[in-house]
Coordinates of C-alpha atoms and ligand atoms in Angstrom, one line a residue:
X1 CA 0.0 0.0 0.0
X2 CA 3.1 2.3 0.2
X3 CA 3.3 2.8 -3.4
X4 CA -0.3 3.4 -3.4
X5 CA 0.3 6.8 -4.6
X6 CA 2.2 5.5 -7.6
X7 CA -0.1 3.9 -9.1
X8 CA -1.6 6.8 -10.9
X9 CA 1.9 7.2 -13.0
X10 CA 2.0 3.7 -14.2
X11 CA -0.8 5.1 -16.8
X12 CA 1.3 7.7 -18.6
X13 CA 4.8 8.2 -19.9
X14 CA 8.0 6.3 -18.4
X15 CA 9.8 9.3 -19.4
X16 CA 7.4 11.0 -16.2
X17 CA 9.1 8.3 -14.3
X18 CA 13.0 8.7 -15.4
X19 CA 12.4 12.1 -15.0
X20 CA 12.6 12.3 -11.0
X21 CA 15.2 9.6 -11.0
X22 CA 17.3 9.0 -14.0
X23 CA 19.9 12.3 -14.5
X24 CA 22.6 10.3 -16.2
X25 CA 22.4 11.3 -20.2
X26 CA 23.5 8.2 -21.4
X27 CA 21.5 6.3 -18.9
X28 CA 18.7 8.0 -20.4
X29 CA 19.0 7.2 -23.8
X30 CA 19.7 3.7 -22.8
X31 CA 16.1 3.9 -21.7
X32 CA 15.0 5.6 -24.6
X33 CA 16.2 2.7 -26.7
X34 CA 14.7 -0.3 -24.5
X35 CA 11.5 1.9 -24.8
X36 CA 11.8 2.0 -28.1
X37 CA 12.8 -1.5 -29.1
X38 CA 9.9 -2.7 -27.1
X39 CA 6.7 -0.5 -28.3
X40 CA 8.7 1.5 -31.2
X41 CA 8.5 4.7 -29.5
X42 CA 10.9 6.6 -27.3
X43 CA 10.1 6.9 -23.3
X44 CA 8.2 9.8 -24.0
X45 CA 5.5 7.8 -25.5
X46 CA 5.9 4.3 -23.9
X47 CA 4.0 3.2 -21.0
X48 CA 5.2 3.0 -17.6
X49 CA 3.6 0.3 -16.7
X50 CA 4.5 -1.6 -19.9
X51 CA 8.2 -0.7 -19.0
X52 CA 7.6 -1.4 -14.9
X53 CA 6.9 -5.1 -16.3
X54 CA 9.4 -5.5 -18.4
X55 CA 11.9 -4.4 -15.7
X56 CA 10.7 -6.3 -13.0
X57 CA 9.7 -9.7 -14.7
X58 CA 11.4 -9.8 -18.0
X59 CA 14.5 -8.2 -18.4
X60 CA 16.5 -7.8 -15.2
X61 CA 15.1 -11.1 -13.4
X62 CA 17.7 -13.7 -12.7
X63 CA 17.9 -16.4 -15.1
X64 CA 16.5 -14.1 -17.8
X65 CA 18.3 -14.0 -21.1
X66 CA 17.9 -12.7 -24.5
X67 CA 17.5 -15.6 -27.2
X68 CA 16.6 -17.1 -30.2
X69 CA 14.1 -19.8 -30.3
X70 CA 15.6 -23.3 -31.7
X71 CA 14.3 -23.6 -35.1
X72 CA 14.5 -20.3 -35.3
X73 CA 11.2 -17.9 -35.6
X74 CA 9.2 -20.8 -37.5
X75 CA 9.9 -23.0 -34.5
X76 CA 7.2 -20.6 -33.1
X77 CA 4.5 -21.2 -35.7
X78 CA 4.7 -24.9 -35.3
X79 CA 3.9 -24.9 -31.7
X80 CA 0.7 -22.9 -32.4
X81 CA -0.3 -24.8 -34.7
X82 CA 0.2 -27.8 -32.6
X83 CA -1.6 -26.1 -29.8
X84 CA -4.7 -25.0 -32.9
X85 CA -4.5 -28.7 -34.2
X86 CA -4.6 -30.6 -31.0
X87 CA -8.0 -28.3 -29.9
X88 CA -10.3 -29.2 -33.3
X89 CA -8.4 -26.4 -35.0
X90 CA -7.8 -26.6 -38.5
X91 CA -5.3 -24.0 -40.3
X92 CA -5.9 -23.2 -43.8
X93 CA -2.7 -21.5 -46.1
X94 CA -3.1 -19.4 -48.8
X95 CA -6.5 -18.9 -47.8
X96 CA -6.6 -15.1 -48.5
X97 CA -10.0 -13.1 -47.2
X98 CA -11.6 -11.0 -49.7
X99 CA -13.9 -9.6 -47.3
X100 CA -16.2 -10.4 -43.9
X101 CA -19.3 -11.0 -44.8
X102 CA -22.1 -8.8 -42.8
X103 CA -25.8 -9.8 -42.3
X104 CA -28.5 -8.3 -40.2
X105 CA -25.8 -6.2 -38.6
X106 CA -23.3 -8.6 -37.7
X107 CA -20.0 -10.4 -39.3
X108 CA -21.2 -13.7 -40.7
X109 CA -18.3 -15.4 -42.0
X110 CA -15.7 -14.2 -43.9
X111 CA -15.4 -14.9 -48.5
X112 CA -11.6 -16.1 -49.6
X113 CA -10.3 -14.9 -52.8
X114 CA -11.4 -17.6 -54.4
X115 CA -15.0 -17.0 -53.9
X116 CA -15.1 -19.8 -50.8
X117 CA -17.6 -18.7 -48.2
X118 CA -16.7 -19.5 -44.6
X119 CA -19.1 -19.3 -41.9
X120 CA -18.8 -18.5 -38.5
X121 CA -20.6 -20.1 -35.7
X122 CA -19.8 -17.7 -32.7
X123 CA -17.5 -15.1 -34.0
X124 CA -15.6 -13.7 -36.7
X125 CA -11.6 -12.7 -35.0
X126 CA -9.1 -11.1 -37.6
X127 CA -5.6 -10.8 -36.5
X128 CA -4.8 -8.4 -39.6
X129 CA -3.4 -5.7 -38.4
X130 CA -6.6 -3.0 -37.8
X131 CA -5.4 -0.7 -41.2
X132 CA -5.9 -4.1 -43.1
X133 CA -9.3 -5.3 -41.5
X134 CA -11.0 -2.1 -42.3
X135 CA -10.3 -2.7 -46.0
X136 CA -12.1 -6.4 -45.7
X137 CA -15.3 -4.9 -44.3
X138 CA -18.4 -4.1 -46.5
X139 CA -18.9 0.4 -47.1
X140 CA -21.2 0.6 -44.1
X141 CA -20.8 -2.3 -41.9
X142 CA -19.4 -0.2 -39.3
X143 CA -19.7 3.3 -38.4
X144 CA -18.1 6.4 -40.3
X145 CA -17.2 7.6 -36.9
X146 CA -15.1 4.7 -35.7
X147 CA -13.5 3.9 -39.4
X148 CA -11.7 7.1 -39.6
X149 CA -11.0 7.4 -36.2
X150 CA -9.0 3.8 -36.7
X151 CA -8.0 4.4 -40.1
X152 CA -6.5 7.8 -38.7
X153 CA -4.4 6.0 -36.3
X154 CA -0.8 6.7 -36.0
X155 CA 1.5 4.1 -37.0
X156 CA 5.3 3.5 -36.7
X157 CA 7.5 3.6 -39.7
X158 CA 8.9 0.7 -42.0
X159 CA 12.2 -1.5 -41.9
X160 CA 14.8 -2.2 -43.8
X161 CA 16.1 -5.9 -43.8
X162 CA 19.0 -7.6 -44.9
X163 CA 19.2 -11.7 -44.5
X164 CA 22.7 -13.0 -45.3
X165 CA 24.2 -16.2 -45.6
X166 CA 28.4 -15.7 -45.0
X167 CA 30.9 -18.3 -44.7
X168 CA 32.1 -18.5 -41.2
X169 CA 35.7 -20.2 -42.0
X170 CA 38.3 -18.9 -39.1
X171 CA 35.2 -16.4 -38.0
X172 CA 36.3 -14.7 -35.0
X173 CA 35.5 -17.2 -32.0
X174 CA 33.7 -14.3 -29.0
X175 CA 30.7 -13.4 -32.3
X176 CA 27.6 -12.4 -30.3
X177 CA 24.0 -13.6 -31.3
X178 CA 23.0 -10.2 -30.8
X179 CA 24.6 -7.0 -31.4
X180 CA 23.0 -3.5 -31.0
X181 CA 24.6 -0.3 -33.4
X182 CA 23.7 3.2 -32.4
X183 CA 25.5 5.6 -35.1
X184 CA 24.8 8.6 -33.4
X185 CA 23.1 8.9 -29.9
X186 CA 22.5 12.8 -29.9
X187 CA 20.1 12.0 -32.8
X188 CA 17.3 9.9 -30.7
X189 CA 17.3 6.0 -31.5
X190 CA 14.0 6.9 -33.5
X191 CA 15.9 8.7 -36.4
X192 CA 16.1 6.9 -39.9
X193 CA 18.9 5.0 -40.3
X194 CA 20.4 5.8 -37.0
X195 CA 19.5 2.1 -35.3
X196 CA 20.6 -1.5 -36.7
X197 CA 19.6 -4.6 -35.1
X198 CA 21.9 -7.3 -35.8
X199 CA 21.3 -11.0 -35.4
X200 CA 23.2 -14.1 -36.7
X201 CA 21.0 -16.9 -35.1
X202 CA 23.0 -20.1 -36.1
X203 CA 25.3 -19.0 -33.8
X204 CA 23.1 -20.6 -31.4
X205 CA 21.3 -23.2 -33.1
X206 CA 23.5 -24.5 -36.1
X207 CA 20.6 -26.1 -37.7
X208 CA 19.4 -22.8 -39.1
X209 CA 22.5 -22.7 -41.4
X210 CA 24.8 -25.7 -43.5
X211 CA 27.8 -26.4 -41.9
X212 CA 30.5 -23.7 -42.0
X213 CA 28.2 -21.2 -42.5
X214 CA 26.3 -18.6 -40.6
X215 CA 22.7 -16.9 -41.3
X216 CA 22.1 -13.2 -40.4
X217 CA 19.5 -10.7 -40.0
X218 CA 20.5 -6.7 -40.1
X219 CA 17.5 -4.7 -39.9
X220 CA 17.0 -0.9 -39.1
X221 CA 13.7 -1.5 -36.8
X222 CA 10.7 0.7 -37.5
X223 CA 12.4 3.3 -38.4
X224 CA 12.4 3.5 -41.8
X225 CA 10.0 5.9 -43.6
X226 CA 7.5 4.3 -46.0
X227 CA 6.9 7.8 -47.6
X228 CA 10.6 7.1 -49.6
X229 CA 9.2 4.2 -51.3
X230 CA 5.7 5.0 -52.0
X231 CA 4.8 3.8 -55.2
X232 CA 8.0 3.3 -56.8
X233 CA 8.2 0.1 -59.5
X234 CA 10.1 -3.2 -57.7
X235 CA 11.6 -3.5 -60.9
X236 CA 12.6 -0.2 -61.9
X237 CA 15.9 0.8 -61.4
X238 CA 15.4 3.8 -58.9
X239 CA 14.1 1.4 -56.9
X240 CA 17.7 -1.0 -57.2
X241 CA 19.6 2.4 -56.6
X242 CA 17.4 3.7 -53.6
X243 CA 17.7 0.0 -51.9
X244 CA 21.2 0.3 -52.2
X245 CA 21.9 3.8 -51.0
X246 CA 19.4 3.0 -47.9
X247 CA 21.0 -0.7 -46.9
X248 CA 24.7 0.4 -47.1
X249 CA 24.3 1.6 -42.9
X250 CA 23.1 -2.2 -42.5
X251 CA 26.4 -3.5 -44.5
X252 CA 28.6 -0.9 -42.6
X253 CA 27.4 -1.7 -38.9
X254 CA 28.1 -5.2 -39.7
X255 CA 31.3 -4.6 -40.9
X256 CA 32.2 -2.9 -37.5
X257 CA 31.6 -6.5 -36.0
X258 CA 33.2 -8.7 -39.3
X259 CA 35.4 -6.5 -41.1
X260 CA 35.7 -8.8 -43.7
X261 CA 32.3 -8.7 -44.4
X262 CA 32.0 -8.3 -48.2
X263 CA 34.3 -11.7 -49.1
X264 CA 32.4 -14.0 -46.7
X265 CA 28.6 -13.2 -48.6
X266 CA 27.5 -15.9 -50.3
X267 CA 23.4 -14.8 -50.0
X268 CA 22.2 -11.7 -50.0
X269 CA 18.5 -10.6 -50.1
X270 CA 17.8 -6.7 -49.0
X271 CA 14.1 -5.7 -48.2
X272 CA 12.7 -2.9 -48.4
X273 CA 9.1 -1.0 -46.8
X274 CA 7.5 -2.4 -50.0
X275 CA 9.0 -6.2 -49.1
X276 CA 8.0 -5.7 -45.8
X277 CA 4.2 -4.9 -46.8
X278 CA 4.0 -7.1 -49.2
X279 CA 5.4 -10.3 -47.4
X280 CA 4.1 -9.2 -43.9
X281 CA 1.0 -8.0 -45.1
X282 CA 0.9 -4.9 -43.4
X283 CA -0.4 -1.6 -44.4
X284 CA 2.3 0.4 -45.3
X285 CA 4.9 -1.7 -44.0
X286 CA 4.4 -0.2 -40.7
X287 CA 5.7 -1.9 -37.7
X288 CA 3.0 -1.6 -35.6
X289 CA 0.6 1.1 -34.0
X290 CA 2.4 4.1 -32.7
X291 CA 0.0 5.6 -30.1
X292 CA 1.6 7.8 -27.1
X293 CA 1.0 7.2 -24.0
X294 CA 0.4 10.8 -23.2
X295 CA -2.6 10.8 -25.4
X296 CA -4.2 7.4 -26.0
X297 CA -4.7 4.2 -25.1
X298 CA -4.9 1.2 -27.4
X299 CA -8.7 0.0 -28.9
X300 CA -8.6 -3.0 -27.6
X301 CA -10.5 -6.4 -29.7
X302 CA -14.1 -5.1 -29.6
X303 CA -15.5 -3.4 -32.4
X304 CA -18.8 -1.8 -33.0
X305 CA -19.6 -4.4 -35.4
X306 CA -21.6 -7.7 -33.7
X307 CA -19.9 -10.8 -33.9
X308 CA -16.4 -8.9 -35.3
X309 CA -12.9 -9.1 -33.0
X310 CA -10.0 -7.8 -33.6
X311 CA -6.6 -8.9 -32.2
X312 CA -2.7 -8.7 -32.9
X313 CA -0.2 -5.8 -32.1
X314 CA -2.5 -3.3 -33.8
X315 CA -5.4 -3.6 -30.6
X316 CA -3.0 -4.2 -27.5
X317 CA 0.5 -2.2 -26.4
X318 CA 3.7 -3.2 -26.7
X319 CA 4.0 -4.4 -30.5
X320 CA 5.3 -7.7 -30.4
X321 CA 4.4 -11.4 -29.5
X322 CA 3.0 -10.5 -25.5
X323 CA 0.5 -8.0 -27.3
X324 CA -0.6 -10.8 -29.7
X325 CA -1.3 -13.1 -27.1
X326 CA -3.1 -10.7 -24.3
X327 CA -5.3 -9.3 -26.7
X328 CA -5.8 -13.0 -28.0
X329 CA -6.2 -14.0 -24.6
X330 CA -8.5 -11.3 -23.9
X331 CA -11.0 -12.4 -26.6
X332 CA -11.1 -16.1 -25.8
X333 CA -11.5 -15.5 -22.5
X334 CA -14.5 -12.7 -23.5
X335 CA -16.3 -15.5 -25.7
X336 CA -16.1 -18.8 -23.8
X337 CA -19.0 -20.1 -22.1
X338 CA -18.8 -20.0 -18.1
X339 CA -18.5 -24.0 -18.8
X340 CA -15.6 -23.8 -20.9
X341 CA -14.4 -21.6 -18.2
X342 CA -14.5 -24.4 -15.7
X343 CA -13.9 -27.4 -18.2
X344 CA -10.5 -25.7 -18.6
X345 CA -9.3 -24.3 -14.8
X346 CA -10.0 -28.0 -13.9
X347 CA -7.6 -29.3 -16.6
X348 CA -5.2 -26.8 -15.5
X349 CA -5.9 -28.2 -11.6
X350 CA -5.7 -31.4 -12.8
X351 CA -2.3 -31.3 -14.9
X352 CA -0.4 -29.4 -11.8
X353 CA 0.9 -27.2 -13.9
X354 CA 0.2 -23.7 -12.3
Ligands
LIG401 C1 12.2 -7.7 -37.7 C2 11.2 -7.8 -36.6 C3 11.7 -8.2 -35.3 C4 10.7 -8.4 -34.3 N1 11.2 -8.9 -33.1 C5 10.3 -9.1 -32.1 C6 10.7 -9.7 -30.9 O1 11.9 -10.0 -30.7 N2 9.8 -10.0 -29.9 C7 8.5 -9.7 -30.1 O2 7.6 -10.0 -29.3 N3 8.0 -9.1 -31.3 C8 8.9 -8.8 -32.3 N4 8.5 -8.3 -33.4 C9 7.1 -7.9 -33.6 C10 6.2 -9.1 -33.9 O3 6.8 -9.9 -34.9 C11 4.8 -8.6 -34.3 O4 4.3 -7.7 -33.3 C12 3.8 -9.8 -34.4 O5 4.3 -10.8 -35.3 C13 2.5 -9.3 -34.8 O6 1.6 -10.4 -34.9 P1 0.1 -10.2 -35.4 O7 -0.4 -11.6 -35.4 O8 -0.6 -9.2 -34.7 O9 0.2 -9.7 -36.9 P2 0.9 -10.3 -38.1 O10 2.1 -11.1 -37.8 O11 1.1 -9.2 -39.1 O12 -0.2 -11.4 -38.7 C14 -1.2 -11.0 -39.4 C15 -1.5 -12.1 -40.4 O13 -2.6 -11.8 -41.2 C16 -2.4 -12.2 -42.5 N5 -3.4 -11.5 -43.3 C17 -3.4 -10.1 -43.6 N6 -4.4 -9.9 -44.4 C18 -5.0 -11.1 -44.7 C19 -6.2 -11.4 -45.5 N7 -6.9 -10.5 -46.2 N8 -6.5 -12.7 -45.5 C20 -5.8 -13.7 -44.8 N9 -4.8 -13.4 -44.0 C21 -4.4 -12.1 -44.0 C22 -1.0 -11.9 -42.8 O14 -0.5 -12.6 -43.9 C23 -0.3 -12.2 -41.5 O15 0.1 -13.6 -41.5 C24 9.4 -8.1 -34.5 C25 8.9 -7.6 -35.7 C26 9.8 -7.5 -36.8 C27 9.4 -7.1 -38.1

């Protein structure tokens, strides 16, 4: 009950927080870039409380380390779809919606691009991000009010990737997993081109890679504007010279860590904003939602249209995997029966694993 009084601040800005207690300059851009690496803002617009758990449960706990999954990221996908199969689930690929389909007020089903109708018997939950969903719903399925208001809301920038295959032969021996290049740290951590995220994976789990050789992602994270490549030709060659102009600070912070960079390459694939919206699926490329915590809080799953959900890193803070699977979480938990509620906490009783 001492911190009673505290309370209150977890609701706005961490910055409010470092403010009283965080004089150190450098200390404090160290905080701006955890801030931003976890909700792709500075601490200015990050949550406290989003930051207050992260500190005390997930970054500075003992035993606590940052790592790659085994398998690497599809090692991810296969447990939820283990977890979706084992349930009744069924997963269906390349299975693109063309739209949700409405009657008497309320999302039906959903039609696939190829005319397939799919009907839903409690609920219809995308997890396209909330810029994509709108475009699947029917001109008036939802109100005016609430499409601009979620059409108008603001979203981080783009990336910049760049996955490479290098031969590791006589590689030096203390290479990190993950490395962290700040070119300038006057300029904020939120500047274009100023951040590169650097991973090489196999270090840790050699399967991702053929023997002798290492995998590695360099990406500039959400910080790359999508205003630069806006409606420019894939195959033109202002395109080819813009990607190259734009991916040399990804070459250059890697070189700072293997010098000899260039003569190891053997694959090479840069993407760009478009790559990222095409592949990802995302409107614009963008990264995720970029809503302040002085101003806003996030939407949340429910929507004003009956039997419509929404969940992923567009309705929930923090960008990233946690947000997917509250605001997942959230929803289930909102429509299951008071049965299924009790079918399941005595499963969990029953296994002993709480
Ligand atoms: C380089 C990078 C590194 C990251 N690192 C981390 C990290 O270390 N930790 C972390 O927690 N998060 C990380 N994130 C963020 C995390 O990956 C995302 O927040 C998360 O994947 C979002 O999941 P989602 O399900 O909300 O959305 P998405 O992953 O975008 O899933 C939406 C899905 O909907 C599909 N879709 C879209 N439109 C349609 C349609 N019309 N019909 C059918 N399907 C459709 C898309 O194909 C996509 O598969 C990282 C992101 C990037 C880009």
């Amino acid at each position: 009950m001492r911190r009673g009084p505290q309370l209150a601040r977890l609701q706005g800005p961490f910055s409010a927080i470092l403010q009283d207690t965080v004089t150190d300059p450098f200390i404090r851009h160290w905080m701006d870039l955890l801030c931003f690496l976890l909700s792709g803002l500075p601490a200015a617009d990050t949550s406290a409380a989003e930051m207050a758990f992260m500190f005390a449960g997930e970054w500075y706990r003992r035993g606590v380390y940052l790592d790659y999954p085994r398998g690497g990221s599809g090692a991810l996908v296969n447990a939820l779809v283990r977890g979706l199969q084992k349930y009744g689930g069924q997963l269906r690929l390349q299975a693109h919606v063309e739209q949700v389909m409405v009657e008497q007020g309320r999302a039906a089903g959903v039609v696939l691009r190829s005319g397939e109708e799919l009907r839903a018997k409690r609920a219809v939950i995308s997890n396209a991000s909330i810029w994509d969903t709108l475009k699947l719903l029917p001109a008036g399925a939802m109100p005016q009010r609430f499409v601009q208001r979620r059409q108008a809301m603001p979203r981080c920038p783009s990336f910049m990737h760049l996955h490479l295959g290098i031969d590791a032969t006589d590689i030096r021996p203390d290479l990190a997993c993950h490395y962290i290049v700040v070119n300038d740290w006057q300029l904020g951590v939120t500047a274009p081109q100023n951040l590169v995220l650097i991973s090489i994976p196999s270090l840790l789990d050699p399967s991702l890679a053929p023997p002798g050789k290492h995998t590695i992602h360099v990406y500039t994270p959400g910080n790359e504007p999508y205003s630069l490549w806006q409606g420019l030709d894939r195959r033109s060659q202002a395109y080819a010279d813009l990607k190259a102009t734009r991916s040399a600070v990804m070459f250059q912070a890697l070189e700072r860590i293997i010098p000899d960079l260039q003569r190891r390459i053997e694959v090479k694939l840069v993407g760009t904003p478009l790559t990222h919206e095409r592949f990802l699926r995302r409107h614009q490329g963008t990264y995720g939602p970029a809503i302040s915590a002085q101003t806003g809080l996030f939407p949340g799953p429910r929507t004003p249209l009956p039997g419509l959900w929404c969940t992923g890193d567009s309705t929930f803070p923090g960008i990233g995997l946690p947000a997917v699977a509250a605001s997942g979480m959230t929803t289930a938990n909102t429509l299951a029966s008071v049965g299924q509620h009790r079918q399941m906490l005595r499963q969990v009783l029953a296994s002993g694993k709480f």
